[in-house]
Coordinates of C-alpha atoms in Angstrom, one line a residue:
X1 CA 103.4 87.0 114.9
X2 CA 100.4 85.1 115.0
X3 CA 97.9 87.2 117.4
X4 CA 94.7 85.4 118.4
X5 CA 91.6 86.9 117.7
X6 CA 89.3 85.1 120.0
X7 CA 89.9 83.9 123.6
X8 CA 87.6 82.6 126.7
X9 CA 89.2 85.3 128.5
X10 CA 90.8 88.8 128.2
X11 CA 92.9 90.3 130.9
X12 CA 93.8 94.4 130.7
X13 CA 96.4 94.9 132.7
X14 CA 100.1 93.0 133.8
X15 CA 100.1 94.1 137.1
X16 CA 100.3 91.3 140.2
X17 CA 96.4 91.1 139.6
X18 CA 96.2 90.3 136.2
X19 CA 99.4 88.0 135.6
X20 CA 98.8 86.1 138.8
X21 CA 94.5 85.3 136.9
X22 CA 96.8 84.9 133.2
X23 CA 98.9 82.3 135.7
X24 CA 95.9 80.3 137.1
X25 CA 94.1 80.2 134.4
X26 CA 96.9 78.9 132.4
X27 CA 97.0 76.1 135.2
X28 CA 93.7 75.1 134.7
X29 CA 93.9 75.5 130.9
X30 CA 91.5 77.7 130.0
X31 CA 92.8 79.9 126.9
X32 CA 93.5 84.1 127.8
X33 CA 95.4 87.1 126.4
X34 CA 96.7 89.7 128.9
X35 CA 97.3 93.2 127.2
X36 CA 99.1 95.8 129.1
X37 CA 99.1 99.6 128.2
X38 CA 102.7 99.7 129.0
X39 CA 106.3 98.7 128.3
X40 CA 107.8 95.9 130.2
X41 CA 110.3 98.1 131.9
X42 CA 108.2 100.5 133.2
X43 CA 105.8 97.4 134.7
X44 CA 108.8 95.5 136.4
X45 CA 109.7 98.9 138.7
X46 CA 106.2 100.0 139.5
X47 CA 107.0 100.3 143.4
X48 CA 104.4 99.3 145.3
X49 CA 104.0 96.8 148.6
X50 CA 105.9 94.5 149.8
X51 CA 104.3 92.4 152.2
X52 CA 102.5 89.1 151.4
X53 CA 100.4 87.7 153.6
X54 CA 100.9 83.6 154.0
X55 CA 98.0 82.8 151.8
X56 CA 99.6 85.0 149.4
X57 CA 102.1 82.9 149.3
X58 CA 100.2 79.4 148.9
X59 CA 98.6 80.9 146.2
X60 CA 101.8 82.0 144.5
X61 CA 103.6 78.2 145.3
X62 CA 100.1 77.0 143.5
X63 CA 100.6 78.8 140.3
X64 CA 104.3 77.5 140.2
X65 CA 105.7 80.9 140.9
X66 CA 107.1 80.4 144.1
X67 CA 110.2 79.3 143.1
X68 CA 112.5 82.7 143.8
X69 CA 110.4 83.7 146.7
X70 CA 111.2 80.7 148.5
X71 CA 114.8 81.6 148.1
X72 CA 115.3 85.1 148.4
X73 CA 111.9 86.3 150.7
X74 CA 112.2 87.0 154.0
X75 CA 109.5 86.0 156.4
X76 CA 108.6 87.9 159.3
X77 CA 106.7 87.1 162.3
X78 CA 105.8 90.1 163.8
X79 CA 106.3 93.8 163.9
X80 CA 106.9 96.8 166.3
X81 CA 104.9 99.6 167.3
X82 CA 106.4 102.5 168.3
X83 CA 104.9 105.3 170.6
X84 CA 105.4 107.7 173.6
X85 CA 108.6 106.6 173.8
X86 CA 107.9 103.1 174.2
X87 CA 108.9 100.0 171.7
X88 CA 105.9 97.1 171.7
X89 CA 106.4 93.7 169.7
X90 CA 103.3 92.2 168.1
X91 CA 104.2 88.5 168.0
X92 CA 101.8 86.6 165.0
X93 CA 102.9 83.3 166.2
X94 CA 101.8 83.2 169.4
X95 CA 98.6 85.2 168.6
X96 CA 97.6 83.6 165.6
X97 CA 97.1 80.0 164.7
X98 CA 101.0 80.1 163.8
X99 CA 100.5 83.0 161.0
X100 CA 103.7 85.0 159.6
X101 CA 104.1 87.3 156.5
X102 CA 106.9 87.6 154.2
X103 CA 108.6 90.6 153.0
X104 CA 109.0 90.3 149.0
X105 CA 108.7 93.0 146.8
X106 CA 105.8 93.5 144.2
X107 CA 108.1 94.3 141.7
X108 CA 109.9 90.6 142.2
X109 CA 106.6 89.1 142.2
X110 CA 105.7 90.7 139.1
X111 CA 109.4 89.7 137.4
X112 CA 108.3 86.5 138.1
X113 CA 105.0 86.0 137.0
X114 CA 106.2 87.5 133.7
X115 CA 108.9 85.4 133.3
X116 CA 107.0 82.5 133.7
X117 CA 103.9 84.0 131.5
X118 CA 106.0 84.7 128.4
X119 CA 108.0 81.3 128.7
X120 CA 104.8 79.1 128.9
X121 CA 101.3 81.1 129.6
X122 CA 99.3 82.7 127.5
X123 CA 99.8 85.7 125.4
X124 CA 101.0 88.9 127.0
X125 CA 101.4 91.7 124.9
X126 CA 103.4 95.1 126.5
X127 CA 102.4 98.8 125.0
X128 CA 98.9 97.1 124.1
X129 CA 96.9 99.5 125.4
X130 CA 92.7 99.2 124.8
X131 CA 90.6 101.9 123.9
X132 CA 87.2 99.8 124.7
X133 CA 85.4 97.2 125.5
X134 CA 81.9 96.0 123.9
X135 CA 79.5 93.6 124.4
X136 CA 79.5 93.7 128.3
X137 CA 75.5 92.4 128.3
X138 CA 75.7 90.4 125.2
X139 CA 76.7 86.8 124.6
X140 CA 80.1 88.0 124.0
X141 CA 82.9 90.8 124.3
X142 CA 84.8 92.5 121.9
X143 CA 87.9 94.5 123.3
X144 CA 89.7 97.2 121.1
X145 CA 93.3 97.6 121.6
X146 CA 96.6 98.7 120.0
X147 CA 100.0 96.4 119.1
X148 CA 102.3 97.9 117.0
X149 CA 101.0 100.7 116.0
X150 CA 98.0 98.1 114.3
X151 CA 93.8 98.7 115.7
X152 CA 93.1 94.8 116.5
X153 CA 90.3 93.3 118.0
X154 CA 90.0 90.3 120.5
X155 CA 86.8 88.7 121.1
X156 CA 86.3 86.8 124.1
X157 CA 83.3 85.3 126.7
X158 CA 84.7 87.6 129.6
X159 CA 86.9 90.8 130.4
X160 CA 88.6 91.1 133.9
X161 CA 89.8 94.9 134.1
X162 CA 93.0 94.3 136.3
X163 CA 94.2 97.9 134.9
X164 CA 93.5 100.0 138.0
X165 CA 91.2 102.7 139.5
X166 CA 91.0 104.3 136.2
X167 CA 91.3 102.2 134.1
X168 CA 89.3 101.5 130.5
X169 CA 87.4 98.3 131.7
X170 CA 85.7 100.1 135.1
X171 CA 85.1 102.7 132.2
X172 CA 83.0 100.7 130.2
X173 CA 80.6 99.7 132.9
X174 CA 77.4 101.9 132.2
X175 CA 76.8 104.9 134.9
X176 CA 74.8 103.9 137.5
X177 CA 75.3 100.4 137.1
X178 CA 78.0 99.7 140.5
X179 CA 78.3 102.2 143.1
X180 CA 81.5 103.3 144.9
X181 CA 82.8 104.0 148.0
X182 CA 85.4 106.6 148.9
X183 CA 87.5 108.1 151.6
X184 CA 90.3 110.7 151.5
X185 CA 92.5 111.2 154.1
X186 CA 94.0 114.2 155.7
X187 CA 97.5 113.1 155.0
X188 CA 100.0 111.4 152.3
X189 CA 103.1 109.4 152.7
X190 CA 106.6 110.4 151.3
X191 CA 108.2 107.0 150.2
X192 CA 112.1 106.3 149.8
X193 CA 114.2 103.2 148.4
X194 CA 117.7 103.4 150.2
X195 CA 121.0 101.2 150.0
X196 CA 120.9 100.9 153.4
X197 CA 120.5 97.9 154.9
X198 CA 117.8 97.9 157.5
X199 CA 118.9 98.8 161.6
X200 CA 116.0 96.6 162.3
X201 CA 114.6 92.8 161.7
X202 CA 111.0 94.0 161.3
X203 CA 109.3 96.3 160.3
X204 CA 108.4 99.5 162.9
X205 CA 104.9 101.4 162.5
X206 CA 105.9 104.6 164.5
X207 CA 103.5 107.1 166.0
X208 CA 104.9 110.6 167.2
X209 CA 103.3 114.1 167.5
X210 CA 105.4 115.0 164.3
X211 CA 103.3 112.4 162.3
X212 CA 103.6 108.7 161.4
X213 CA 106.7 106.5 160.1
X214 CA 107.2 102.8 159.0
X215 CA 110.8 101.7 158.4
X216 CA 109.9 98.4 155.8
X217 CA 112.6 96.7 153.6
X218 CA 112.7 95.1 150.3
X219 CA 115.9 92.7 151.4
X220 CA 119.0 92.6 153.8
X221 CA 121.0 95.5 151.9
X222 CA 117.6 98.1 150.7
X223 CA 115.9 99.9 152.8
X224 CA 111.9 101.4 152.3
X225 CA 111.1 104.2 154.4
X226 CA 108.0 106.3 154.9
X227 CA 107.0 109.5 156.4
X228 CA 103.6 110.9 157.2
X229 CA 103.3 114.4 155.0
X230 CA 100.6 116.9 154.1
X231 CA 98.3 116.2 150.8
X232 CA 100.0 117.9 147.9
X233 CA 103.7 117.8 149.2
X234 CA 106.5 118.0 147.0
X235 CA 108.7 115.1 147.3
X236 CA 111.7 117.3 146.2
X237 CA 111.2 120.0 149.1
X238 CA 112.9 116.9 151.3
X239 CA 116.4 116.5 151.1
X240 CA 118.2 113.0 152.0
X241 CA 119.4 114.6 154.9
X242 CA 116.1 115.8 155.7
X243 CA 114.4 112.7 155.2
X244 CA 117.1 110.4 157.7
X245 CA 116.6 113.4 160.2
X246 CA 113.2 113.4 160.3
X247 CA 113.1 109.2 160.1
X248 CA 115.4 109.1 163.1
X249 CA 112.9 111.8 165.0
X250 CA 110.1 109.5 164.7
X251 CA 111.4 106.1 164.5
X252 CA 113.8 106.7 167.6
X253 CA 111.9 105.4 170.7
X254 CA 115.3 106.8 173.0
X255 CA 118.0 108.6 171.6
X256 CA 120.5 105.6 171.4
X257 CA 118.5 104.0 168.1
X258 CA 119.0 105.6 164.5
X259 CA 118.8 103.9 161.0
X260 CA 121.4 103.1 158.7
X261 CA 121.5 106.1 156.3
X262 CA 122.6 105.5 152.3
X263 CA 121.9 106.8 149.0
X264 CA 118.5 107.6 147.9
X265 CA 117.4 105.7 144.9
X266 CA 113.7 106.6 144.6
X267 CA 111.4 109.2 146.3
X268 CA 107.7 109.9 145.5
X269 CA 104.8 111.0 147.8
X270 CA 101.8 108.4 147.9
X271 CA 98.2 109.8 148.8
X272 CA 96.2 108.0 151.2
X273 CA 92.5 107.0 150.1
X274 CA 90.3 104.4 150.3
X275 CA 88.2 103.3 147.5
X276 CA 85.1 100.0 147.1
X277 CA 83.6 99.5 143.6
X278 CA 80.6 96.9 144.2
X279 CA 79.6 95.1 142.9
X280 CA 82.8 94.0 140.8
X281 CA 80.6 92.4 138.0
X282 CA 78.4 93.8 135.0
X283 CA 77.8 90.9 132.5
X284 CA 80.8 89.8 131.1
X285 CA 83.0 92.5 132.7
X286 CA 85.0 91.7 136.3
X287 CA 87.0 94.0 137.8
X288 CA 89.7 92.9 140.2
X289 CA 92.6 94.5 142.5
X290 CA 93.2 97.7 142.0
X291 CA 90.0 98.4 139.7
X292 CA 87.8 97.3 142.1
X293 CA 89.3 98.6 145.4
X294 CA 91.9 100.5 147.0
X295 CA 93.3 101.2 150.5
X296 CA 95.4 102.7 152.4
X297 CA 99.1 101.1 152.8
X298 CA 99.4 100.8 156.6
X299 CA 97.8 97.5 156.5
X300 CA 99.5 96.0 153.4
X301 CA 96.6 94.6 152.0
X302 CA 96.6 95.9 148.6
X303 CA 98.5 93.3 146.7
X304 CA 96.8 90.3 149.3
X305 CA 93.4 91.4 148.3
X306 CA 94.0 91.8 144.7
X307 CA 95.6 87.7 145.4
X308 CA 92.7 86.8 147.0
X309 CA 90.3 88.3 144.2
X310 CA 92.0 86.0 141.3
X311 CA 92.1 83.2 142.9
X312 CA 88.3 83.1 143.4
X313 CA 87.6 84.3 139.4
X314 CA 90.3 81.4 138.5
X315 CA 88.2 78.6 140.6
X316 CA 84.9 79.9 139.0
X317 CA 86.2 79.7 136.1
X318 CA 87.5 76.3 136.1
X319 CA 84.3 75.2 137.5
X320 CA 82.3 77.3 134.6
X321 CA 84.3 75.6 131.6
X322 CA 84.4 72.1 133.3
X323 CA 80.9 71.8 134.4
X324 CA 79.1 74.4 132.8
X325 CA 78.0 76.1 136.2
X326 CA 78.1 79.6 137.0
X327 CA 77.9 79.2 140.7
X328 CA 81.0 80.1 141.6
X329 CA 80.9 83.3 138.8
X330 CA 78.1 85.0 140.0
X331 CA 79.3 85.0 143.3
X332 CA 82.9 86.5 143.1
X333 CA 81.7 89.8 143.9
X334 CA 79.9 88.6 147.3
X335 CA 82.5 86.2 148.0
X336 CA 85.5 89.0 147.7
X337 CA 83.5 91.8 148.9
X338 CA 83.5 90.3 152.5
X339 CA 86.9 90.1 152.6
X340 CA 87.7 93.8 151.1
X341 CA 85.3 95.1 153.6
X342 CA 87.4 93.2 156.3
X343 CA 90.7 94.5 155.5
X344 CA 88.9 98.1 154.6
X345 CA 87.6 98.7 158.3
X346 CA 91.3 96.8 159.8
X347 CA 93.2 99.5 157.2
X348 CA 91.5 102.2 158.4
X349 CA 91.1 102.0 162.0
X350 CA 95.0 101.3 161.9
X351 CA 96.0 104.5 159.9
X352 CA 94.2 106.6 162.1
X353 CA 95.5 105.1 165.3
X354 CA 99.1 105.8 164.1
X355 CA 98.8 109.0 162.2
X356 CA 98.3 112.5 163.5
X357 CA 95.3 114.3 161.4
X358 CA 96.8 117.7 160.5
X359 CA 93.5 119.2 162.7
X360 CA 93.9 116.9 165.5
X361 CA 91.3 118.0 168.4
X362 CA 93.0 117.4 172.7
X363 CA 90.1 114.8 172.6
X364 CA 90.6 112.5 169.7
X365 CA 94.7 112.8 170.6
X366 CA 93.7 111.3 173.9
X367 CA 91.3 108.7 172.0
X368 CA 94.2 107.6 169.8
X369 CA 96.5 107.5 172.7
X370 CA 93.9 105.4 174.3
X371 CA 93.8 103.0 171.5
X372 CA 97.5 102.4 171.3
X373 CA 98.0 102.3 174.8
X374 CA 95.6 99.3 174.6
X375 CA 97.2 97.5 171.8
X376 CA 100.3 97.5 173.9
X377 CA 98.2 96.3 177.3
X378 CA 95.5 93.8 175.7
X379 CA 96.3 90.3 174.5
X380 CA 92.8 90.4 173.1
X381 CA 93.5 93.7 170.9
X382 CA 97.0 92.4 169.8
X383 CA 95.5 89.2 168.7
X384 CA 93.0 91.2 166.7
X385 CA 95.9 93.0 165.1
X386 CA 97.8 90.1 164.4
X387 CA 94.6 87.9 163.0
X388 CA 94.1 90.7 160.4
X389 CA 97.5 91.9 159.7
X390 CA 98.4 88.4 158.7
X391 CA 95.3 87.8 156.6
X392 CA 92.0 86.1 156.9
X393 CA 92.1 82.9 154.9
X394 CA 92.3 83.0 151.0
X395 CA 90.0 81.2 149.3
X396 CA 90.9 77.3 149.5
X397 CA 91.1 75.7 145.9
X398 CA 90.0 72.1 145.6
X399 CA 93.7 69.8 144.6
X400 CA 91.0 68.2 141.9
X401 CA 92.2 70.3 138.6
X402 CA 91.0 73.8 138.6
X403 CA 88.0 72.7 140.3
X404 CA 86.3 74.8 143.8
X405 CA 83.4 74.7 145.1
X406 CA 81.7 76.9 146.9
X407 CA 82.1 75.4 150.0
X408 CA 85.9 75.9 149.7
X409 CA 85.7 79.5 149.3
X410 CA 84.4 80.4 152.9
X411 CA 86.0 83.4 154.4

């Protein structure tokens, strides 16, 4: 096998970040090498989100990897909050300017992208992991990795670290040089896969004195369930019949509604934290997703953001290597960092409306009754909801091959 030993760009990391820039990039023509720490198998069942918002979606029918989406997603135009007893629909249409999401697993998108990156895109190498990354404030980098048992070297004009909060590219930025910004919550979620088909059409965000629950899905016949635990729980001190008792406690607005119970195929507890690196940029190192910034599930915004962050390094790099111009470059940390910030504040102030802090004072109980209670009463507070649970607009890329300009990119 032929390995290339020079590229414009190096990507660490195969997750929805990374093969989603390898697909854009490929696109636009501009040469890259993806290497990924892990085996293919172990990638393709990462479980992780499963809503994309509809920009998501463009983006994904612009790379060409829309194709099983279209077939198999679902798309969803709302969801139901759950509280005091009460069931509430948030309608996107009719709030939005016509907005929707569309359930689709992250695992399926990243199937996809891999399929389509190993029959046509650039190199992707599994159990490739790097060991470092040189050159960061030079004229080029040099990244260190492992194939095959072999050391090999790949020297490129940029690195985008699309491996994750710790991952070896955020490592090689020099203490001192970005700042980050981090909060812990209280609480964790217990996560299940089921075969179960869903007893519901869209997803329900459930708020109880007992803690939060969300009853998702990942398609007509599997079910994915969460409950609100302590930090630190053990996933297997919950039986299955503990976890569909407890599900039906705090999903069931009356006592005639309960889920569809089936096997448990995966279980796994999932802190809660927030986490901002800025700025995303040091030289010739990016960082994108999951390197750059976390947050909290509730508002499914992890995989949309990490979307959103490629498709503005793919425009500024189409516009770098057809015009020369590093407009576009040096601002991809300003451009995504409004939008992280966005869905930060939207994430947050929705996970502590719904779940109950394990030292939960009479006054901010009543607070966070206040602030559902007006959710369910307020047009003007459901729009909100619905304007940033569907997504402030992506980045719009210019039909003109691989080309954006700034202009297009206003959030």
């Amino acid at each position: 096998m032929n390995r290339p030993v020079r590229a414009r760009v190096a990507v660490v990391g195969a997750g929805p970040a990374g093969l989603l820039l390898a697909r854009l990039l490929h696109r636009s023509g501009i040469d890259c090498v993806v290497l990924e720490s892990r085996d293919r198998g172990y990638v393709e069942q990462r479980q992780r989100a499963g809503i994309l918002e509809q920009g998501t979606v463009d983006t994904l029918r612009r790379a060409g990897a829309a194709a099983r989406l279209e077939r198999e997603g679902m798309p969803h135009d709302g969801i139901e909050l759950r509280f005091g007893g009460v069931r509430h629909r948030i309608d996107f249409p009719s709030l939005t300017d016509g907005s929707r999401v569309w359930v689709y697993a992250q695992t399926e998108v990243v199937k996809d992208l891999i399929a389509l990156q190993l029959r046509d895109g650039a190199p992707l190498y599994f159990d490739a992991p790097v060991h470092a990354v040189e050159g960061a404030d030079s004229d080029s980098c040099v990244v260190h990795y492992t194939h095959e048992g072999q050391p090999r070297t790949l020297t490129c004009d940029y690195v985008i670290g699309c491996d994750g909060f710790h991952g070896v590219v955020s490592g090689a930025v020099p203490a001192g040089a970005t700042r980050v910004h981090e909060r812990t919550y209280p609480y964790s979620w217990l996560g299940v896969l089921a075969d179960a088909p869903p007893a519901y059409d869209e997803l329900i965000y459930a708020h109880s004195a007992r803690g939060f629950a969300l009853a998702s899905m990942r398609s007509p016949s599997v079910s994915r369930l969460y409950l609100q635990v302590p930090n630190g729980e053990d996933p297997d001190a919950w039986s299955g019949n503990r976890i569909w008792d407890e599900l039906d406690l705090r999903l069931g607005a009356d006592t005639s509604w309960r889920l569809h119970r089936g096997p448990l195929t995966a279980k796994s507890v999932l802190p809660m934290r927030s986490r901002v690196t800025e700025p995303m940029r040091y030289g010739r190192i990016l960082l994108a997703g999951d390197a750059a910034h976390t947050v909290p599930p509730t508002g499914a915004k992890g995989l949309n953001l990490a979307a959103s962050d490629v498709t503005v390094l793919a425009a500024a790099f189409a516009e770098l290597y057809d015009s020369g111009s590093t407009e576009l470059l040096d601002a991809y940390s300003d451009i995504c960092l409004r939008r992280i910030w966005r869905a930060e504040h939207f994430s947050y102030v929705l996970t502590t409306a719904l779940h109950t802090a394990p030292d939960q004072s009479s006054f901010d109980a009543r607070l966070q009754q206040a602030q559902l209670d007006r959710l369910a009463s307020s047009p003007h507070a459901a729009a909100e909801l619905a304007a940033n649970y569907t997504g402030t607009a992506l980045p719009r890329i210019s039909e003109r091959r691989g080309t954006a300009a700034p202009r297009d990119l206003a959030m």
